[in-house]
Amino acid sequence: MSAAEEMSTPEEVSAPAQSRGRRLDFPQGDPLDGAGQPGGARTAREARAHLHITYGPARPCAEPAPYPVPDGPLPEGPVPREELARLRRLHRAVPGHAAMRDQLRRTHLLALCGEPGTGRAWTGLALLAELAELTGGGVSRLLYIGPYGASGVEKGVETGVEKTERGHGYLLELPADQAESAPESAPESAPGSTAGHLLDRLRAHFAEHEAFCVVLVAGGPVADRLLRGRRHAVAYRPPAAADVLDRHLTELLADRPAGLLETARATARRPELAEALGLDEPRPGEAARLAGYVAAHAEGRLSDERLLEHCRSFAPHQAREWFLEAGYPDTLPAALPALRAAALRIALAVFDGSAHSVMAEAAELLAWELAVTLDPQYAPGRPLFSAHPGACLATARAVHGEGVEDLGDASVPVRAVWFEGRRLAPAVLHEAWDAHHNLRGPMARWLRGLCDDPRPQVWVRAAVAAGVLCARDYLYGLVELALPLARTDSPVQRMAAATALAEASRAPEVRPAINGLLHAWARGDDERERETAALAHGYGLAAGSVAASLEELGRLARADDGRTTSYGVVRLLAAAEPETVLAALTHWLRDTRRARRDLALLATLRAVTTRTSHLWGLCEVPELEPYAAWPLATALLAAHPECGPRLAELLRAALTWARSAGAAEDALVGWIRQAAGDERQLAVLCDFLPRLAQDGDEPIDAGAATRIREVLEAL
């Protein structure tokens, strides 16, 4: 645009429609051609809800527990009588306890299939202790560590070197990596080549020696196969966390002054404690650990703040344990099950609450990235027939159930999946990114690929997650996430880059850097970077305020045809400060720079023609929620009646100015026709339309009135 075209006189600004000049080209649709519209609002809201925890920090707590609770692998060897006595006091019988004891007595072996930390070991010891009392034997823990049974009790099965005592009870834990990898990589003829064959051999061995063995098997596909194919495998159902917590509190405070136990119980029921934990229900091991903190608080050894900080460390502790397990084994193909489990948890962190099919596909894509990073020469395939979805989800403390996905004009039922605890998603994402540097490369490639998916249910989630990670390490995130996305030819990826940068700018420590980056892009020669800057400012976060974002969009107006900048402005209009935006638009109407006047007119027409839910942002606007299906202009009039005068001024200008009259007529006709099908919208519009015939307290000029009357008569 030349300088003469850019600048014009006030007389030209207010020229009536009869002296119509070059018509304003009103761009239809958004810069994504609809890819961000249907379902984007709900997806963005859910992504924020699952990845933003505002209730204090959530990090591992280095302070030792006031009452230490055994954690990690059980020590090998005979179980002391004192420990068995304590076990009898604290153990809560789980559902089916008597049936499991009878089965163990009859078959000499019982495989408890469940997740670590759920109390499997205590239940196994309790079962063995009950039978040992009848036989006069003892109870021992055994360590099984060899490849497919090369040491420990399995060595005894093969060679007879290890002595198995008659009437004795043995607790054995099958490591997760052994259970997962053996069925896929060992020949069927090898001793103990599958978990099922190993259990058969163990059962025969202990039956021969009239001894008993409880084998702990981690949940997952192998456990699922055992449960379907072996009668001596049972699904372990943990005791209620509340019961475990109460028993441990009673034990810890047994010799303390009267009333202290009730104080501790009352503390454990406080809502802020459950909020800080962020777990739907703690596992028995976590409940025992929590009891130690609550007891110390009741005794005055922990303040309220420190108690809540310890509670907030539970989810990060779980995430840390998961990724430590995922590091073994570290070669393919043996590592594939562990990589798939890690990929599943990371995908769940990004798609918490999404459709299971979306999350599962994302997990498979990430598993492939992890595998080729570990061994570039290995091209992993996908198992075509996998275990029941619940078996894999249980390993990630997740469940599936009925859900709904928003498609804009309609919703469809889906099988949704989510973590059993609102703190687990951010804990997993932060742990993977912060503590395991070599995970960053495959995670960044994975997120960039997801950001090119046209479905907002996918790219919006990925973009928000990318923004969260950029905020945690801006230098890395900028180079590996934001820049590659902004510089592609994909409009969806550029919008994802804008979303990620806006999301990252929530962090005050990186906001100045992001604002400076967008400022440089806006003044640069790269059209893709300018467009990304305009889209990012449409969220109203990076510049620090809505007013500052509007100023940046005003500067960008002369660099494009108004399609992207007007989209950014109208998204700000759908946010929390509509009066600020309308004030800027009316100010731009009087600006001598044509680009800014055109921007005001285009944004006004977009407000009339664009559905409110299609203009979602990264901040909640609850006052517009009841009107999400309405055009934004109607929604604003209903939720903010005080916006009426300025909106009327803008529409009058659009209808009567030469450059915009034609487009404004079409927009107004469509707006009124849409309202005619909805009594509520029609009532709002009927209250507003008389404002178009007045300019403040004075009637508008005859030419403008004629123009508006012609439009209404055209209906």
XYZ file of C-alpha atoms in Angstrom:
715
model
C 0.000 0.000 0.000
C 1.363 3.396 -0.990
C 1.646 6.324 1.376
C -1.211 8.055 -0.435
C -3.439 5.036 0.022
C -2.394 4.583 3.645
C -3.187 8.159 4.686
C -6.534 9.849 4.005
C -8.428 12.859 5.218
C -11.242 12.834 7.775
C -13.640 13.753 4.951
C -12.688 10.564 3.155
C -13.134 8.629 6.370
C -16.778 9.680 6.725
C -17.730 9.521 3.048
C -21.270 8.144 2.591
C -22.046 4.965 0.727
C -23.371 6.857 -2.321
C -19.807 7.931 -3.168
C -18.590 4.411 -2.943
C -14.872 3.899 -3.703
C -12.766 0.750 -3.766
C -14.724 -1.884 -1.881
C -13.319 -3.364 1.305
C -12.479 -7.029 0.740
C -14.010 -8.853 3.718
C -12.104 -12.137 4.260
C -14.371 -15.062 5.051
C -13.424 -17.592 7.731
C -10.384 -17.728 9.932
C -6.689 -18.206 9.044
C -7.038 -21.944 9.705
C -10.002 -22.407 7.343
C -12.015 -23.813 10.240
C -9.407 -26.232 11.633
C -9.432 -24.510 15.014
C -13.142 -23.887 15.320
C -15.376 -26.909 16.028
C -14.495 -28.218 19.476
C -11.526 -25.904 19.976
C -13.076 -24.049 22.917
C -13.787 -27.179 24.927
C -10.429 -28.721 24.064
C -8.508 -25.619 25.146
C -10.494 -25.419 28.376
C -9.814 -29.068 29.236
C -6.125 -28.815 28.330
C -5.712 -25.851 30.677
C -7.640 -27.593 33.431
C -5.460 -30.706 33.287
C -2.059 -29.019 32.940
C -2.514 -25.962 35.176
C -2.496 -26.558 38.910
C -2.791 -23.292 40.815
C -2.750 -24.725 44.334
C 0.890 -24.161 45.240
C 3.984 -26.004 43.975
C 3.923 -29.639 42.999
C 7.422 -31.033 43.318
C 9.192 -33.923 45.053
C 9.895 -33.130 48.690
C 13.439 -33.930 49.811
C 12.691 -33.781 53.536
C 12.670 -37.258 55.123
C 9.356 -38.593 56.352
C 8.766 -38.127 60.102
C 7.647 -41.761 60.296
C 9.619 -43.663 57.633
C 7.614 -46.104 55.527
C 9.394 -48.924 53.653
C 9.665 -47.971 49.993
C 11.114 -49.703 46.957
C 12.004 -53.420 46.578
C 11.468 -55.669 49.579
C 14.665 -56.936 51.236
C 15.492 -60.568 50.666
C 15.534 -63.118 53.466
C 13.425 -64.378 56.387
C 10.773 -61.994 57.668
C 11.379 -61.206 61.371
C 8.646 -62.108 63.845
C 8.369 -58.461 64.921
C 7.547 -57.430 61.370
C 4.946 -60.175 61.047
C 3.367 -59.036 64.324
C 3.200 -55.450 63.057
C 1.753 -56.756 59.806
C -1.074 -58.468 61.698
C -1.926 -55.209 63.477
C -1.925 -53.040 60.379
C -3.032 -55.284 57.533
C -6.520 -54.789 56.145
C -8.031 -57.900 54.609
C -8.753 -57.223 50.946
C -11.855 -58.462 49.091
C -11.561 -62.199 48.519
C -8.882 -62.700 51.185
C -10.305 -66.004 52.474
C -10.733 -67.377 48.950
C -7.123 -66.474 48.090
C -5.864 -68.185 51.258
C -7.801 -71.355 50.442
C -6.526 -71.325 46.863
C -2.934 -70.888 48.045
C -3.322 -73.795 50.479
C -4.744 -75.980 47.721
C -2.425 -75.112 44.794
C 0.716 -74.045 46.753
C 1.110 -70.971 44.498
C -0.813 -67.759 44.062
C 0.021 -64.959 41.606
C -1.250 -61.563 42.779
C -1.628 -59.325 39.717
C -1.729 -55.625 40.538
C 0.229 -52.407 40.618
C 3.187 -51.696 42.931
C 2.233 -49.643 45.955
C -1.240 -51.158 46.210
C -0.417 -53.418 49.171
C 0.208 -56.637 47.206
C 3.304 -57.488 49.228
C 1.566 -57.032 52.576
C -1.362 -59.145 51.455
C 1.010 -61.817 50.190
C 2.914 -61.856 53.482
C -0.350 -61.982 55.439
C -1.555 -64.987 53.430
C 1.757 -66.796 53.877
C 1.877 -65.989 57.587
C -1.582 -67.504 58.135
C -0.557 -70.767 56.451
C 2.820 -70.782 58.202
C 1.025 -70.680 61.553
C -0.805 -73.856 60.598
C 2.306 -75.673 59.369
C 4.804 -74.320 61.899
C 6.978 -72.837 59.150
C 8.345 -69.352 58.567
C 8.017 -66.700 55.905
C 10.791 -65.480 53.582
C 11.173 -63.011 50.758
C 12.974 -64.146 47.626
C 14.557 -61.989 44.935
C 14.031 -63.029 41.319
C 16.442 -61.135 39.084
C 17.889 -63.428 36.412
C 16.992 -63.558 32.716
C 13.947 -65.831 32.546
C 14.828 -67.651 35.734
C 18.597 -67.937 36.095
C 18.837 -67.255 39.832
C 16.915 -67.321 43.050
C 14.148 -69.856 43.504
C 13.949 -70.707 39.798
C 17.557 -71.816 40.025
C 16.372 -74.160 42.751
C 13.688 -75.450 40.435
C 16.329 -76.303 37.860
C 19.240 -77.578 39.958
C 18.020 -78.245 43.473
C 20.855 -76.109 44.897
C 18.497 -73.780 46.757
C 16.755 -75.380 49.716
C 12.985 -74.993 49.941
C 11.758 -75.708 53.464
C 8.664 -77.802 53.977
C 5.706 -75.812 55.275
C 7.527 -72.535 54.654
C 6.021 -69.535 52.817
C 7.894 -67.541 50.162
C 7.129 -64.145 48.666
C 8.531 -63.564 45.184
C 8.232 -60.466 42.999
C 8.476 -60.882 39.252
C 10.166 -57.721 37.912
C 8.055 -55.823 35.421
C 10.713 -55.872 32.691
C 11.085 -59.660 32.994
C 7.347 -60.223 32.840
C 6.893 -57.948 29.854
C 9.860 -58.959 27.740
C 9.935 -62.699 28.235
C 6.877 -63.587 26.166
C 8.044 -61.525 23.202
C 11.736 -62.258 22.984
C 12.451 -65.680 24.492
C 11.953 -68.938 22.631
C 8.960 -70.927 23.766
C 11.191 -73.901 24.589
C 13.485 -71.987 26.941
C 13.056 -72.733 30.655
C 10.735 -70.130 32.112
C 10.448 -68.479 28.693
C 7.056 -67.025 29.531
C 5.596 -65.769 32.769
C 2.905 -68.434 32.515
C 5.413 -71.270 32.120
C 7.452 -69.905 35.003
C 4.430 -69.925 37.281
C 3.630 -73.510 36.260
C 7.163 -74.604 37.141
C 7.087 -72.742 40.437
C 3.749 -74.286 41.368
C 5.059 -77.782 40.685
C 8.212 -77.065 42.689
C 6.448 -75.771 45.807
C 3.780 -78.456 45.664
C 6.534 -81.079 45.616
C 8.125 -79.531 48.733
C 4.771 -78.906 50.462
C 5.626 -75.202 50.700
C 3.763 -72.102 49.563
C 4.643 -69.206 47.292
C 2.969 -65.888 46.488
C 4.237 -64.261 43.285
C 3.692 -60.528 42.757
C 3.060 -59.645 39.105
C 2.817 -56.040 37.971
C -0.363 -55.100 36.146
C -0.302 -54.844 32.368
C -0.637 -57.083 29.303
C 1.268 -59.997 30.885
C -0.876 -59.917 34.012
C -3.956 -59.749 31.804
C -2.855 -62.887 29.922
C -2.126 -64.694 33.184
C -5.537 -63.841 34.571
C -7.198 -65.236 31.458
C -5.076 -68.372 31.225
C -3.932 -69.478 34.698
C -6.227 -70.524 37.524
C -3.601 -69.684 40.141
C -3.483 -65.994 39.070
C -5.917 -63.572 40.704
C -6.598 -59.873 40.184
C -5.547 -58.014 43.311
C -7.984 -55.413 44.589
C -6.390 -53.099 47.152
C -8.030 -52.130 50.439
C -9.681 -48.744 50.787
C -7.151 -45.976 51.352
C -9.225 -44.534 54.201
C -9.043 -47.826 56.097
C -5.274 -48.107 55.612
C -4.775 -44.508 56.707
C -6.855 -44.980 59.841
C -5.053 -48.167 60.873
C -1.657 -46.520 60.478
C -2.745 -43.421 62.395
C -3.998 -45.639 65.202
C -0.658 -47.472 65.292
C 1.478 -44.324 65.178
C -0.476 -42.463 67.865
C -1.315 -45.429 70.109
C 0.819 -44.193 73.035
C 0.114 -40.473 72.567
C -2.250 -38.328 74.675
C -5.970 -38.951 74.319
C -7.625 -36.874 71.613
C -4.568 -36.690 69.381
C -5.858 -39.505 67.196
C -9.157 -37.703 66.618
C -7.252 -34.526 65.749
C -5.250 -36.472 63.172
C -8.388 -38.052 61.732
C -10.010 -34.628 61.393
C -6.899 -33.297 59.646
C -6.921 -36.218 57.189
C -10.495 -35.321 56.199
C -9.717 -31.662 55.404
C -10.586 -30.737 51.775
C -7.323 -28.832 51.282
C -5.418 -32.048 52.026
C -7.243 -33.915 49.259
C -6.705 -30.936 46.934
C -2.968 -30.913 47.661
C -2.666 -34.668 47.073
C -4.446 -34.383 43.722
C -5.130 -38.138 43.632
C -8.599 -39.630 43.321
C -7.637 -42.189 45.941
C -4.148 -42.753 47.348
C -2.781 -46.251 47.032
C -2.245 -48.163 50.284
C 1.495 -47.404 50.270
C 0.727 -43.712 49.818
C -1.923 -43.849 52.536
C 0.650 -45.303 54.928
C 3.107 -42.534 54.036
C 0.399 -39.896 54.419
C -0.425 -41.248 57.873
C 3.136 -40.484 58.971
C 2.829 -36.841 57.884
C -0.627 -36.402 59.413
C 0.522 -37.944 62.702
C 3.561 -35.633 62.814
C 1.263 -32.660 62.129
C -1.043 -33.702 64.998
C 1.981 -33.855 67.290
C 3.023 -30.337 66.257
C 6.138 -31.458 64.370
C 4.822 -30.322 60.967
C 3.146 -27.018 60.151
C 0.075 -26.766 57.926
C 2.220 -25.432 55.099
C 4.772 -28.238 55.345
C 2.028 -30.864 55.535
C 0.461 -29.562 52.324
C 3.854 -29.388 50.647
C 4.473 -33.032 51.480
C 1.037 -33.897 50.095
C 1.796 -32.066 46.862
C 4.897 -34.228 46.443
C 2.954 -37.486 46.081
C 2.124 -37.137 42.364
C 5.688 -36.054 41.402
C 7.000 -38.994 43.443
C 4.803 -41.366 41.440
C 5.962 -39.858 38.144
C 9.592 -40.146 39.191
C 9.146 -43.816 40.072
C 7.505 -44.518 36.728
C 10.344 -43.059 34.678
C 13.035 -44.730 36.769
C 11.381 -48.073 35.990
C 11.243 -47.193 32.292
C 15.049 -47.041 32.063
C 15.519 -50.823 32.334
C 16.261 -52.658 30.129
C 17.925 -50.151 27.810
C 18.250 -52.123 24.569
C 15.717 -53.148 21.953
C 13.588 -55.168 21.601
C 13.620 -55.907 25.336
C 12.971 -52.232 26.145
C 9.859 -51.909 23.965
C 7.304 -52.708 26.706
C 8.894 -50.148 29.036
C 9.009 -47.545 26.244
C 5.358 -48.164 25.419
C 4.429 -47.748 29.075
C 6.356 -44.453 29.272
C 4.797 -43.239 26.015
C 1.336 -44.123 27.302
C 1.838 -42.044 30.460
C 3.201 -39.030 28.559
C 0.371 -39.221 26.011
C -2.106 -39.400 28.880
C -0.545 -36.282 30.376
C -1.213 -34.375 27.144
C -4.601 -35.972 26.336
C -5.990 -36.439 29.837
C -9.780 -36.618 29.483
C -9.683 -37.092 25.690
C -11.070 -39.889 23.556
C -9.201 -43.147 24.119
C -8.580 -43.553 20.394
C -6.880 -40.137 20.189
C -4.697 -40.827 23.216
C -3.807 -44.367 22.116
C -2.741 -43.253 18.640
C -0.637 -40.451 20.133
C 0.980 -42.954 22.511
C 1.917 -45.271 19.636
C 3.458 -42.375 17.705
C 5.519 -41.384 20.737
C 6.565 -44.993 21.401
C 7.955 -45.133 17.854
C 9.896 -41.884 18.421
C 11.331 -43.234 21.676
C 12.327 -46.537 20.104
C 14.138 -45.043 17.101
C 15.899 -42.607 19.432
C 17.133 -45.490 21.586
C 18.206 -47.524 18.553
C 18.020 -45.767 15.144
C 18.599 -49.087 13.366
C 15.511 -50.672 14.898
C 12.106 -50.003 13.348
C 9.481 -51.104 15.868
C 6.126 -52.344 14.738
C 2.826 -52.233 16.555
C 1.141 -55.177 18.272
C -2.088 -55.768 16.380
C -3.863 -57.566 19.188
C -3.227 -56.056 22.585
C -4.622 -56.645 26.020
C -7.906 -55.216 27.217
C -7.540 -51.403 27.443
C -8.081 -51.470 31.192
C -5.017 -53.673 31.687
C -2.664 -51.090 30.130
C -4.401 -48.094 31.667
C -4.087 -49.538 35.166
C -0.297 -49.360 34.868
C -0.668 -45.593 34.380
C -3.236 -45.076 37.155
C -5.820 -44.295 34.513
C -9.358 -45.430 33.760
C -11.720 -45.189 30.826
C -15.400 -44.418 30.732
C -18.089 -42.582 28.837
C -17.234 -39.127 27.550
C -18.295 -36.525 25.010
C -16.344 -34.693 22.312
C -17.589 -31.318 21.127
C -17.759 -30.909 17.340
C -19.145 -27.381 17.349
C -22.778 -27.764 16.296
C -23.033 -31.231 17.837
C -21.397 -33.529 20.360
C -20.577 -37.202 19.943
C -20.126 -39.892 22.598
C -16.613 -41.299 22.988
C -14.804 -43.677 25.268
C -12.726 -41.202 27.234
C -9.629 -41.877 29.310
C -8.176 -39.950 32.223
C -5.705 -40.179 35.083
C -7.042 -41.074 38.522
C -5.829 -37.800 39.958
C -5.633 -34.237 38.669
C -1.975 -33.758 39.669
C -0.673 -36.747 37.738
C -0.816 -35.138 34.257
C 1.409 -32.117 35.056
C 3.662 -34.283 37.251
C 4.317 -36.736 34.388
C 4.887 -34.006 31.799
C 7.255 -32.050 34.056
C 9.196 -35.126 35.168
C 9.708 -36.346 31.591
C 10.873 -32.916 30.404
C 12.909 -31.768 33.414
C 14.619 -34.942 34.595
C 15.296 -36.882 31.375
C 17.038 -34.686 28.829
C 17.212 -37.330 26.112
C 13.411 -37.613 26.177
C 13.118 -34.026 24.961
C 14.100 -34.654 21.353
C 11.506 -37.376 20.664
C 8.885 -35.497 22.685
C 9.472 -32.291 20.677
C 9.245 -34.138 17.336
C 6.102 -35.871 18.538
C 4.407 -32.642 19.632
C 5.310 -30.892 16.368
C 3.720 -33.723 14.407
C 0.560 -33.602 16.515
C 0.357 -29.850 15.941
C -0.177 -30.503 12.229
C -3.318 -32.532 12.854
C -6.342 -30.517 11.618
C -8.517 -31.749 14.490
C -8.546 -29.216 17.336
C -8.990 -32.153 19.724
C -5.385 -33.029 18.812
C -3.439 -29.901 17.847
C -4.852 -27.674 20.604
C -3.873 -30.189 23.280
C -0.401 -30.578 21.797
C 0.074 -26.804 21.469
C -0.919 -26.127 25.085
C 1.461 -28.864 26.265
C 4.233 -27.387 24.096
C 3.624 -24.005 25.720
C 3.837 -25.486 29.207
C 7.175 -27.090 28.309
C 8.505 -23.906 26.663
C 7.856 -22.048 29.901
C 9.982 -24.571 31.814
C 12.975 -24.194 29.468
C 12.433 -21.315 27.076
C 15.717 -21.597 25.185
C 15.191 -25.247 24.348
C 11.473 -24.882 23.706
C 12.004 -21.921 21.391
C 14.462 -23.769 19.154
C 12.822 -27.200 19.177
C 9.134 -26.299 19.359
C 8.137 -22.684 18.651
C 10.470 -21.786 15.777
C 9.972 -24.979 13.714
C 6.189 -24.632 14.088
C 6.121 -20.925 13.175
C 8.279 -21.350 10.074
C 6.292 -24.110 8.382
C 3.839 -23.658 5.536
C 1.096 -25.320 7.597
C -1.405 -22.750 8.927
C -2.403 -25.178 11.681
C 1.195 -25.451 12.888
C 1.590 -21.661 12.838
C -1.537 -21.330 14.947
C -0.117 -24.014 17.235
C 3.109 -22.005 17.534
C 1.080 -18.917 18.455
C -0.900 -20.918 21.009
C 2.262 -22.393 22.527
C 3.962 -19.002 22.819
C 0.860 -17.430 24.346
C 0.576 -20.306 26.795
C 4.255 -20.044 27.738
C 3.890 -16.301 28.327
C 1.713 -17.032 31.359
C 5.046 -17.476 33.156
C 6.155 -13.935 34.100
C 9.831 -14.903 33.893
C 9.638 -15.708 30.166
C 6.922 -13.247 29.078
C 9.355 -10.392 28.237
C 11.392 -12.711 26.027
C 8.299 -13.900 24.156
C 6.982 -10.363 23.750
C 10.347 -9.299 22.342
C 10.334 -12.224 19.918
C 6.846 -11.351 18.642
C 7.832 -7.683 18.401
C 10.781 -8.624 16.155
C 8.626 -10.937 14.034
C 6.013 -8.200 13.543
C 8.668 -5.906 12.062
C 10.464 -8.576 10.057
C 10.162 -9.660 6.444
C 8.990 -13.243 7.042
C 5.250 -13.378 6.359
C 4.861 -16.601 8.353
C 6.456 -15.070 11.441
C 4.298 -11.947 11.138
C 1.185 -14.087 10.928
C 2.258 -16.106 13.973
C 2.836 -12.884 15.904
C -0.653 -11.628 15.017
C -2.224 -14.927 16.053
C -0.279 -14.987 19.319
C -1.377 -11.462 20.256
C -4.974 -12.575 19.714
C -4.721 -14.395 23.049
C -3.924 -11.171 24.919
C -1.176 -12.725 27.048
C 2.251 -12.196 25.485
C 2.209 -8.380 25.506
C 1.171 -8.303 29.161
C -2.298 -6.758 28.691
C -5.186 -6.575 26.240
C -4.415 -2.911 25.493
C -0.793 -3.722 24.655
C -1.901 -6.651 22.468
C -4.270 -4.346 20.566
C -1.467 -1.878 19.971
C 0.698 -4.635 18.492
C -2.153 -5.825 16.273
C -2.712 -2.242 15.113
C 0.920 -2.023 14.018
C 0.611 -5.350 12.205
C -2.490 -4.241 10.292
C -0.548 -2.581 7.479
C 1.435 -5.766 6.829
C -1.471 -8.042 5.811
C -4.897 -7.932 4.203
C -6.609 -7.834 7.572
C -7.551 -11.505 7.624
C -5.157 -12.506 10.405
C -5.052 -9.268 12.385
C -8.840 -8.859 12.407
C -9.116 -12.469 13.590
C -6.740 -11.660 16.456
C -8.714 -8.537 17.381
C -12.084 -10.271 17.416
C -10.648 -13.052 19.591
C -9.652 -10.366 22.072
C -13.207 -9.031 21.829
C -14.442 -12.479 22.914
C -12.165 -12.417 25.963
C -12.478 -10.798 29.365
C -12.177 -7.098 28.383
C -14.626 -6.370 25.538
C -14.972 -2.692 26.509
C -11.222 -2.187 26.073
C -11.378 -3.719 22.593
C -14.462 -1.736 21.525
C -12.818 1.479 22.725
C -9.776 0.712 20.573
C -11.955 -0.067 17.541
C -13.903 3.181 17.778
C -10.612 5.024 18.184
C -9.250 3.333 15.042
C -12.340 4.459 13.106
C -11.123 8.040 13.502
C -7.514 7.204 12.687
C -6.153 8.765 9.486
C -4.350 5.504 8.652
C -6.517 3.426 6.361
C -5.074 0.116 7.610
C -6.327 0.773 11.121
C -9.742 1.914 9.944
C -10.052 -1.185 7.808
C -8.977 -3.312 10.766
C -11.762 -1.801 12.891
C -14.339 -2.439 10.171
C -13.199 -6.015 9.512
C -13.184 -6.872 13.216
C -16.697 -5.455 13.557
C -17.987 -7.576 10.682
C -16.278 -10.651 12.118
C -18.049 -10.045 15.434
C -21.405 -10.139 13.629
C -20.661 -13.235 11.541
C -18.523 -15.454 13.818
C -19.852 -17.909 16.372
C -18.639 -17.156 19.909
C -17.309 -20.665 20.588
C -15.077 -20.386 17.494
C -13.229 -17.464 19.091
C -11.880 -19.373 22.075
C -8.843 -18.221 23.976
C -6.617 -19.393 26.809
C -8.509 -17.654 29.623
C -11.950 -18.397 30.994
C -14.827 -16.080 30.024
C -17.755 -17.574 31.973
C -20.152 -14.728 31.157
C -20.142 -15.740 27.469
C -20.578 -19.485 28.089
C -24.417 -19.410 27.955
C -24.214 -17.807 24.521
C -21.433 -19.922 22.988
C -23.534 -20.884 19.948
C -24.537 -17.276 19.179
C -22.683 -14.788 16.987
C -20.210 -12.880 19.123
C -22.016 -9.544 18.675
C -25.273 -11.029 20.013
C -23.458 -12.742 22.883
C -21.773 -9.473 23.873
C -25.074 -7.601 23.851
C -26.629 -10.266 26.088
C -23.719 -10.608 28.524
C -22.503 -6.973 28.444
C -25.383 -4.611 27.621
C -23.033 -1.694 28.261
C -21.242 -2.627 25.029
C -24.325 -1.680 22.986
C -23.536 2.002 22.231
C -20.021 1.376 20.928
C -21.080 -1.678 18.972
C -23.855 0.364 17.367
C -21.382 3.093 16.412
C -19.097 0.556 14.768
C -21.924 -1.083 12.831
C -23.277 2.281 11.673
C -19.860 3.143 10.336
C -19.567 -0.222 8.564
C -23.016 0.198 6.989
C -22.585 3.788 5.832
C -18.934 4.040 4.810
C -18.288 3.474 1.164
C -15.585 0.830 1.493
C -17.491 -1.490 3.852
C -21.173 -0.930 3.068
C -21.648 -3.947 0.808
C -19.983 -6.398 3.160
C -21.786 -4.872 6.141
C -25.168 -5.253 4.443
C -24.539 -8.943 3.839
C -23.323 -9.432 7.403
C -26.286 -7.614 8.948
C -28.828 -9.523 6.859
C -27.267 -12.836 7.871
C -27.097 -11.748 11.508
C -30.795 -10.851 11.652
C -31.877 -13.980 9.793
C -29.967 -16.196 12.219
C -31.577 -14.453 15.191
C -35.027 -14.932 13.652
C -34.794 -18.662 14.383
C -34.122 -18.191 18.111
C -36.481 -16.217 20.358
C -33.729 -15.325 22.825
C -31.392 -14.003 20.144
C -34.249 -12.170 18.456
C -35.172 -10.416 21.701
C -31.567 -9.220 22.169
C -31.371 -8.017 18.578
C -34.733 -6.199 18.707
C -33.503 -4.271 21.747
C -30.318 -3.337 19.890
C -31.468 -2.436 16.366
C -33.066 0.912 17.335
C -29.606 2.060 18.435
C -28.503 1.882 14.787
C -30.993 4.663 14.009
C -29.516 7.049 16.563
C -26.135 8.682 16.992
C -25.984 9.337 20.694
C -29.079 11.366 21.575
C -29.467 12.677 18.022
C -30.922 10.849 15.006
C -28.397 9.911 12.341
C -28.373 11.700 8.998
C -30.961 10.893 6.357
C -28.552 9.035 4.091
C -27.448 6.646 6.832
C -31.027 6.093 7.969
C -32.034 5.291 4.398
C -29.185 2.788 4.124
C -30.190 0.946 7.302
C -33.862 0.956 6.248
C -32.932 -0.561 2.885
C -31.049 -3.343 4.614
C -33.954 -4.138 6.904
C -36.423 -4.048 4.016
C -34.229 -6.481 2.103
C -35.068 -9.127 4.683
